[in-house]
Each structure stands twice: as structure tokens, then as C-alpha cells.
């Protein structure tokens, strides 16, 4: 599958860009059960090639780059005991910067709050490790208990960066700022009295 998006940034003495991003990708999935269907494994694989072509209209600098990514996810688990189901998983996700974050145009329509895009911005990669546990509670009115824990690690996260100069003028841009981590825990249950 191939898709292509054109983005024509604003043109002025302060910048803008003529930019095309094309993405070709293929996705495949494999599932297998084992040990008399008590356990299973799920593998999902996404392969993508990103082709960016463009020019910074402010300084004439090329915005061309190519990126090839293989993004797998895998989950293994199943029935570990009567009423207990456990899955452990790993996932890998790519997030590309939005064209509005890349556009080098300087927006100084509010002279005290300036916005500047960053054409050097690269995509970010997030690794996710997850643990899912379900317990079928043997009570008539209390049916189940589900626990989900996830740990996301992004080594080169995209974030907005705000700086203030000595004249109290703020400038907002975007940058790959470094490592970001998030730990999530979800608990779900249902009652039927």
C-alpha cells in the first residue's frame, strides 16, 4: 500500500516549505496455539518505507530523507490455571512528526508568542511492554477481574519546547528532547447482583 501527502507551507521571507511525504507499508499477522490450545502466541509485523521530499523555502535547504522501519509486536500467554489467564507482550510503534511541526515558517502574528517549526525533527519510536491478567471469579454476582499494566519507553520523544528571552518574548518550537517513560495500570471488574 502506498500513500502520498503533499504539504505546501506558507511562503514568506521567514520560511515555509514545499513538502511531500510518501509511505509504503505492508502488514502481516501470525497466530499459533500450543499445549492443547491452552496457550497462544500472536505476532504482528509492520514494514514501512518513508520517503520525504521537500525544500525549506526560507533558506533553500533540502528536507529530503528516507526512513525504513520494521515495527513488530508480540504477545504470548494463555490459561495458567483454572480461571486465570495471563498474557505478556511487547510492541514497537513509530510516530512521524506532523507537517505543521516541521514547517520552518516563523509565525510572529503575536509578537510576544512566536511559533517556529523544526524541519530537522525526526520520528519517534515507542517501545511498549505489557502484562494482561484476567481472573474468572467463581461467584454468581462477581464475574471477573482484569488487570493491565503497560510500560512505554520513548528514547527520542517529540515535545514542544518553549523558551523566553530577556524581553519576555516566548518562542515555541518542537524538538526530539530525549527519553520519556510512562507507566500505566488499569483495573476493571464487573458486578451483577
Coordinates of C-alpha atoms in Angstrom, one line a residue:
X1 CA 0.0 0.0 0.0
X2 CA 1.3 3.4 -0.9
X3 CA 0.1 6.8 0.1
X4 CA 1.4 10.3 -0.6
X5 CA 0.6 13.6 1.1
X6 CA 1.6 17.0 -0.2
X7 CA 2.1 19.9 2.2
X8 CA 2.7 23.4 1.0
X9 CA 3.8 25.6 3.8
X10 CA 3.3 29.3 4.0
X11 CA 5.7 31.3 1.9
X12 CA 7.4 34.4 3.2
X13 CA 10.8 35.9 3.9
X14 CA 10.7 33.9 7.2
X15 CA 10.3 30.4 5.7
X16 CA 7.7 27.9 4.6
X17 CA 8.2 24.6 2.8
X18 CA 7.2 22.6 -0.2
X19 CA 7.0 19.1 1.2
X20 CA 5.8 15.6 0.1
X21 CA 5.7 12.6 2.3
X22 CA 5.2 9.1 0.8
X23 CA 4.7 6.0 2.8
X24 CA 4.7 2.4 1.5
X25 CA 3.9 -0.3 4.0
X26 CA 2.9 -3.9 4.4
X27 CA 1.4 -5.6 7.5
X28 CA 1.3 -9.2 8.4
X29 CA -0.1 -11.2 11.4
X30 CA 0.6 -14.7 12.6
X31 CA -1.1 -16.6 15.4
X32 CA -0.4 -20.1 16.8
X33 CA -1.9 -22.1 19.6
X34 CA 0.0 -24.8 21.5
X35 CA -0.2 -27.1 24.5
X36 CA -3.8 -28.3 23.6
X37 CA -4.9 -24.7 22.9
X38 CA -4.1 -23.6 26.5
X39 CA -1.5 -21.1 25.3
X40 CA -1.1 -19.0 22.2
X41 CA 1.2 -16.5 20.6
X42 CA 0.4 -13.6 18.3
X43 CA 2.9 -11.9 16.1
X44 CA 2.2 -8.7 14.1
X45 CA 4.8 -7.2 11.8
X46 CA 4.6 -3.9 10.1
X47 CA 7.2 -2.9 7.5
X48 CA 7.2 0.7 6.1
X49 CA 9.4 2.9 3.9
X50 CA 9.0 6.6 4.3
X51 CA 10.2 8.9 1.5
X52 CA 10.2 12.6 2.3
X53 CA 11.0 15.2 -0.4
X54 CA 10.9 18.9 0.0
X55 CA 12.7 22.2 0.4
X56 CA 12.8 24.9 3.0
X57 CA 11.7 28.0 1.1
X58 CA 13.4 30.3 3.6
X59 CA 17.0 29.1 3.1
X60 CA 16.7 26.7 0.1
X61 CA 17.9 23.7 2.3
X62 CA 16.7 20.3 1.2
X63 CA 14.3 18.5 3.6
X64 CA 14.8 15.1 1.8
X65 CA 15.3 11.9 3.8
X66 CA 14.3 8.3 3.6
X67 CA 13.5 6.1 6.6
X68 CA 12.9 2.3 6.7
X69 CA 11.2 0.8 9.8
X70 CA 10.3 -2.7 10.9
X71 CA 7.8 -2.5 13.8
X72 CA 7.0 -5.8 15.5
X73 CA 4.6 -6.6 18.3
X74 CA 4.3 -10.0 20.0
X75 CA 2.1 -11.4 22.8
X76 CA 2.4 -14.8 24.4
X77 CA 0.2 -16.3 27.1
X78 CA -2.9 -18.2 27.9
X79 CA -4.6 -20.2 30.7
X80 CA -2.1 -20.6 33.5
X81 CA -4.5 -22.2 35.9
X82 CA -8.3 -22.7 36.3
X83 CA -9.9 -19.2 35.8
X84 CA -6.5 -17.5 35.4
X85 CA -5.4 -16.0 32.0
X86 CA -2.0 -14.2 31.6
X87 CA -0.5 -12.5 28.6
X88 CA 2.9 -10.8 28.2
X89 CA 3.5 -8.6 25.2
X90 CA 5.9 -6.3 23.5
X91 CA 5.1 -3.7 20.9
X92 CA 7.0 -1.2 18.9
X93 CA 5.4 2.0 17.4
X94 CA 6.6 4.8 15.2
X95 CA 5.2 8.3 15.2
X96 CA 6.1 10.7 12.5
X97 CA 6.1 14.4 13.0
X98 CA 3.1 16.4 11.8
X99 CA 3.8 18.7 8.8
X100 CA 2.8 21.7 11.0
X101 CA 5.6 20.8 13.4
X102 CA 8.1 20.6 10.5
X103 CA 7.2 23.8 8.7
X104 CA 10.1 26.3 9.2
X105 CA 7.8 29.3 8.8
X106 CA 8.1 31.8 11.7
X107 CA 4.6 32.7 13.0
X108 CA 5.0 36.1 14.7
X109 CA 1.4 37.3 14.4
X110 CA 1.5 37.6 18.2
X111 CA 4.9 39.3 18.7
X112 CA 5.1 38.1 22.3
X113 CA 4.4 34.4 21.5
X114 CA 6.3 33.3 18.4
X115 CA 6.0 29.8 16.9
X116 CA 8.7 28.2 14.8
X117 CA 8.6 24.8 13.1
X118 CA 11.6 22.5 13.1
X119 CA 12.4 20.8 9.7
X120 CA 15.1 18.7 11.3
X121 CA 12.6 16.9 13.5
X122 CA 12.7 13.1 13.2
X123 CA 10.1 10.5 14.1
X124 CA 9.9 8.9 17.5
X125 CA 10.0 5.3 18.4
X126 CA 8.0 3.9 21.4
X127 CA 8.6 0.5 23.0
X128 CA 5.7 -0.9 25.0
X129 CA 5.9 -3.8 27.4
X130 CA 2.6 -5.1 28.7
X131 CA 1.1 -7.6 31.1
X132 CA -2.5 -8.6 31.0
X133 CA -4.1 -10.7 33.7
X134 CA -7.8 -12.0 33.9
X135 CA -9.4 -13.9 36.6
X136 CA -12.8 -15.5 36.2
X137 CA -14.2 -15.1 39.8
X138 CA -16.2 -18.2 40.9
X139 CA -19.0 -16.1 42.4
X140 CA -22.5 -15.7 41.0
X141 CA -22.6 -11.9 41.3
X142 CA -19.0 -11.0 40.7
X143 CA -17.9 -12.2 37.3
X144 CA -14.3 -11.2 36.6
X145 CA -11.2 -9.1 37.4
X146 CA -8.9 -7.8 34.7
X147 CA -5.6 -6.1 35.3
X148 CA -3.5 -4.4 32.7
X149 CA 0.0 -2.9 33.2
X150 CA 2.0 -1.2 30.5
X151 CA 5.4 0.5 30.4
X152 CA 6.1 2.8 27.5
X153 CA 9.7 3.9 26.7
X154 CA 10.4 6.5 24.1
X155 CA 14.1 7.1 23.7
X156 CA 13.8 10.3 21.5
X157 CA 10.4 11.8 22.2
X158 CA 8.9 14.7 20.2
X159 CA 7.9 17.5 22.6
X160 CA 7.2 21.2 22.3
X161 CA 10.0 23.4 23.6
X162 CA 9.2 26.9 24.9
X163 CA 11.9 29.5 25.6
X164 CA 11.7 33.0 26.9
X165 CA 14.2 35.8 26.1
X166 CA 15.2 38.8 28.2
X167 CA 12.4 40.8 26.7
X168 CA 9.8 38.3 28.0
X169 CA 9.0 37.1 24.4
X170 CA 8.3 33.3 24.2
X171 CA 9.3 31.1 21.3
X172 CA 7.7 27.7 20.8
X173 CA 9.1 25.0 18.6
X174 CA 9.4 21.2 18.6
X175 CA 12.4 19.0 19.2
X176 CA 13.4 15.4 19.9
X177 CA 14.1 16.0 23.6
X178 CA 15.3 12.6 24.8
X179 CA 13.9 9.8 26.9
X180 CA 10.3 9.7 28.1
X181 CA 8.7 6.9 30.1
X182 CA 5.1 6.2 31.1
X183 CA 3.8 3.5 33.4
X184 CA 0.1 2.7 33.1
X185 CA -2.1 0.5 35.3
X186 CA -5.7 -0.4 34.6
X187 CA -8.1 -2.4 36.8
X188 CA -11.5 -3.5 35.5
X189 CA -14.2 -5.6 37.0
X190 CA -18.0 -6.2 36.7
X191 CA -20.7 -6.9 39.3
X192 CA -24.1 -8.4 38.6
X193 CA -26.0 -8.6 41.8

